[in-house]
Amino acid sequence: DAGVIQSPRHEVTEMGQEVTLRCKPISGHNSLFWYRQTMMRGLELLIYFNNNVPIDDSGMPEDRFSAKMPNASFSTLKIQPSEPRDSAVYFCASTLRDGRNQPQHFGDGTRLSIL
Amino acid sequence: QKEVEQNSGPLSVPEGAIASLNCTYSDRGSQSFFWYRQYSGKSPELIMFIYSNGDKEDGRFTAQLNKASQYVSLLIRDSQPSDSATYLCAVDVYNQGGKLIFGQGTELSVKP
């Protein structure tokens, strides 16, 4: 079975450019999570969706960050304009919520470098 | 502010020994507890999960949960060099739709 699929795997871009990260959750999963990981702050939850609806975006750093989930099989995280401090590894994870919190399964991540 | 605390390490153990990784959490309402392993440059990989007080064993791994003490641990028996990684403890936030809080991770080094 295919796991969580993220693209691109690496992104290097200049400050001020728009960055779009993509995620395809595991088929049948109904919850999707976007995380950011840095050495200083560890793994931080940015936003999560249940049944394609954003539930909690309190972790989104500022208005430059936005996320969408137009259907059950696709989500995007967009940064516009990007800044050097956004450099990090961004992970997408998915799970099936069936009344109990099942484990989240992570994609391989997108390593983002903003110059 | 819900918190999950782990010893940052590094924790160094000889090959064949038992590695003990510990985690405390602040949310008394938490119900689900997870251990992930993360190799350098890779994504977190689920190792164990536990919902009830007591021990849960899977091969060389044992998760232990004590909700009264708000404490969860992971034991790795017969540690191997391939177990060298960072171990992340994750705890759910009560009534928050599956939201998890991750600890900072404990770096484990198993010496041959």
XYZ file of C-alpha atoms in Angstrom:
227
model
C 0.000 0.000 0.000
C 1.193 3.491 -0.793
C 2.033 5.624 2.190
C 1.671 9.367 2.524
C 3.153 10.991 -0.558
C 4.712 14.446 -0.411
C 6.175 16.584 -3.151
C 8.599 18.031 -3.823
C 11.212 16.241 -1.690
C 13.519 19.242 -1.790
C 12.825 22.866 -2.597
C 15.360 25.668 -2.798
C 14.075 29.105 -3.626
C 14.800 32.746 -3.062
C 13.241 34.891 -0.419
C 9.964 36.422 -1.512
C 8.967 33.589 -3.819
C 5.796 31.573 -3.394
C 6.268 27.996 -2.231
C 3.659 25.251 -2.554
C 4.040 21.921 -0.807
C 1.796 19.003 -1.718
C 0.508 15.971 0.116
C -1.505 12.897 -0.787
C -2.738 11.079 2.333
C -3.151 7.321 2.652
C -6.331 6.211 0.911
C -9.188 5.880 3.402
C -7.658 8.167 5.996
C -9.898 11.051 7.066
C -7.483 13.246 9.025
C -4.468 15.099 7.666
C -1.804 17.009 9.554
C 0.920 19.434 8.460
C 4.035 19.675 10.664
C 7.250 21.671 10.544
C 10.478 20.382 12.061
C 13.555 22.420 12.983
C 16.453 21.724 15.314
C 15.466 24.598 17.561
C 11.724 23.977 17.862
C 11.376 20.269 17.124
C 8.230 18.942 15.457
C 5.429 21.505 15.483
C 1.865 21.043 14.299
C 0.861 23.763 11.854
C -2.688 22.794 10.906
C -4.907 19.754 10.678
C -8.001 18.710 8.783
C -10.758 16.232 9.603
C -12.878 15.134 6.632
C -11.270 17.896 4.515
C -12.311 20.620 6.981
C -9.628 22.667 8.786
C -10.030 22.092 12.506
C -7.143 23.887 14.144
C -4.747 26.290 12.427
C -3.382 27.828 15.602
C 0.086 26.555 14.756
C 0.304 28.450 11.462
C 3.059 31.006 12.103
C 1.474 33.951 10.325
C -0.699 35.020 7.420
C 2.011 34.133 4.926
C 1.079 30.481 5.508
C -2.107 28.954 4.148
C -3.343 25.398 3.692
C -6.152 23.803 1.734
C -7.660 20.367 1.356
C -9.985 20.468 -1.657
C -10.704 16.720 -1.493
C -9.911 13.629 0.539
C -6.821 12.778 -1.480
C -4.953 16.064 -1.749
C -3.723 18.933 0.398
C -1.422 21.900 -0.126
C 0.577 24.127 2.180
C 1.495 27.467 0.660
C 3.954 30.099 1.851
C 3.744 33.507 0.217
C 6.036 35.398 0.416
C 8.685 33.023 1.716
C 11.399 34.106 4.170
C 14.714 32.495 5.209
C 13.278 31.646 8.647
C 10.759 29.353 6.922
C 13.607 26.973 6.076
C 12.739 23.640 7.684
C 11.503 20.150 6.934
C 7.750 20.065 6.404
C 5.940 16.792 7.054
C 2.448 15.714 6.176
C 0.798 12.912 8.161
C -2.539 11.157 7.936
C -4.662 8.853 10.049
C -8.101 7.312 10.270
C -10.156 8.711 13.130
C -12.743 6.157 14.191
C -13.534 7.302 17.710
C -10.034 6.636 18.974
C -6.823 8.421 18.062
C -5.087 5.988 15.748
C -1.398 6.446 14.926
C -0.437 9.070 12.412
C 1.622 7.991 9.423
C 4.164 10.420 8.049
C 5.300 11.195 4.539
C 8.975 11.524 3.664
C 8.846 15.289 4.093
C 9.825 18.318 2.033
C 13.166 19.888 2.883
C 12.686 23.605 2.225
C 15.544 26.085 1.946
C 14.812 29.767 1.485
C 17.875 31.763 0.415
C -0.020 25.029 27.219
C 0.058 21.255 26.898
C 3.567 19.851 27.250
C 5.438 16.641 26.579
C 8.871 16.325 28.126
C 11.668 13.961 27.213
C 15.310 13.740 28.222
C 17.198 15.076 25.225
C 20.109 12.704 25.685
C 22.161 11.521 24.068
C 21.541 8.211 25.778
C 24.369 5.800 25.123
C 24.042 2.060 25.766
C 26.207 -0.925 24.765
C 24.953 -3.397 22.217
C 22.747 -6.030 23.822
C 21.737 -3.830 26.764
C 18.269 -2.491 27.610
C 17.604 1.113 26.573
C 15.022 2.981 28.625
C 13.402 6.103 27.197
C 11.101 8.224 29.307
C 8.382 10.784 28.674
C 6.112 12.866 30.906
C 3.051 14.806 29.831
C 0.915 17.553 31.326
C -2.601 16.885 29.975
C -4.474 14.622 32.419
C -7.117 14.030 29.776
C -4.728 12.442 27.283
C -5.836 8.995 26.125
C -3.426 7.959 23.359
C 0.341 7.657 23.508
C 2.763 6.991 20.698
C 6.467 6.341 20.226
C 8.121 7.219 16.934
C 11.661 6.532 15.780
C 13.389 9.048 13.527
C 16.664 8.367 11.787
C 18.731 11.384 10.779
C 17.301 12.955 7.637
C 14.263 10.679 7.622
C 10.633 10.986 8.678
C 9.181 9.779 11.994
C 8.267 6.092 11.920
C 5.720 4.593 14.335
C 7.211 2.092 16.790
C 4.534 1.560 19.405
C 1.251 2.951 20.646
C -0.535 2.382 23.938
C -3.923 3.415 25.286
C -4.251 1.604 28.640
C -2.248 1.592 31.832
C 0.364 -1.124 32.045
C 2.756 -2.712 29.603
C 2.441 -3.472 25.906
C 5.077 -5.629 24.248
C 5.976 -5.963 20.565
C 9.123 -7.912 19.849
C 12.072 -6.175 21.487
C 9.978 -3.123 22.334
C 7.837 -2.572 25.430
C 5.746 0.530 26.049
C 4.748 1.296 29.624
C 1.990 3.704 30.619
C 1.119 5.129 34.038
C -1.679 7.673 33.688
C -1.741 8.492 37.403
C 1.883 9.610 37.199
C 1.450 11.008 33.655
C 4.403 8.961 32.524
C 5.045 6.798 29.480
C 8.226 4.910 28.680
C 9.752 2.773 25.948
C 12.095 -0.105 26.679
C 14.256 -1.580 23.964
C 15.687 -4.978 24.845
C 18.814 -6.423 23.234
C 19.654 -3.014 21.763
C 21.296 -3.059 18.338
C 23.393 -0.396 16.588
C 20.524 -0.098 14.096
C 18.365 1.197 16.983
C 20.530 4.334 17.096
C 18.092 7.145 16.284
C 16.009 9.862 17.894
C 12.888 8.612 19.670
C 9.887 10.913 19.789
C 7.101 10.613 22.339
C 3.693 11.894 21.188
C 0.574 12.396 23.280
C -2.909 13.331 22.170
C -4.645 16.484 23.374
C -7.944 15.683 25.043
C -10.965 16.349 22.865
C -8.918 18.013 20.129
C -9.740 15.839 17.148
C -6.617 13.738 17.001
C -4.129 16.518 17.647
C -0.788 15.260 18.989
C 1.904 17.060 20.951
C 5.418 15.747 20.335
C 8.318 15.821 22.752
C 11.689 17.134 21.658
C 13.001 13.586 21.286
C 15.715 11.516 22.945
C 18.779 10.642 20.910
C 19.822 7.025 21.457
C 23.258 5.715 20.552
C 23.924 1.972 20.718
C 27.643 1.207 20.754
C 28.902 -2.060 19.221
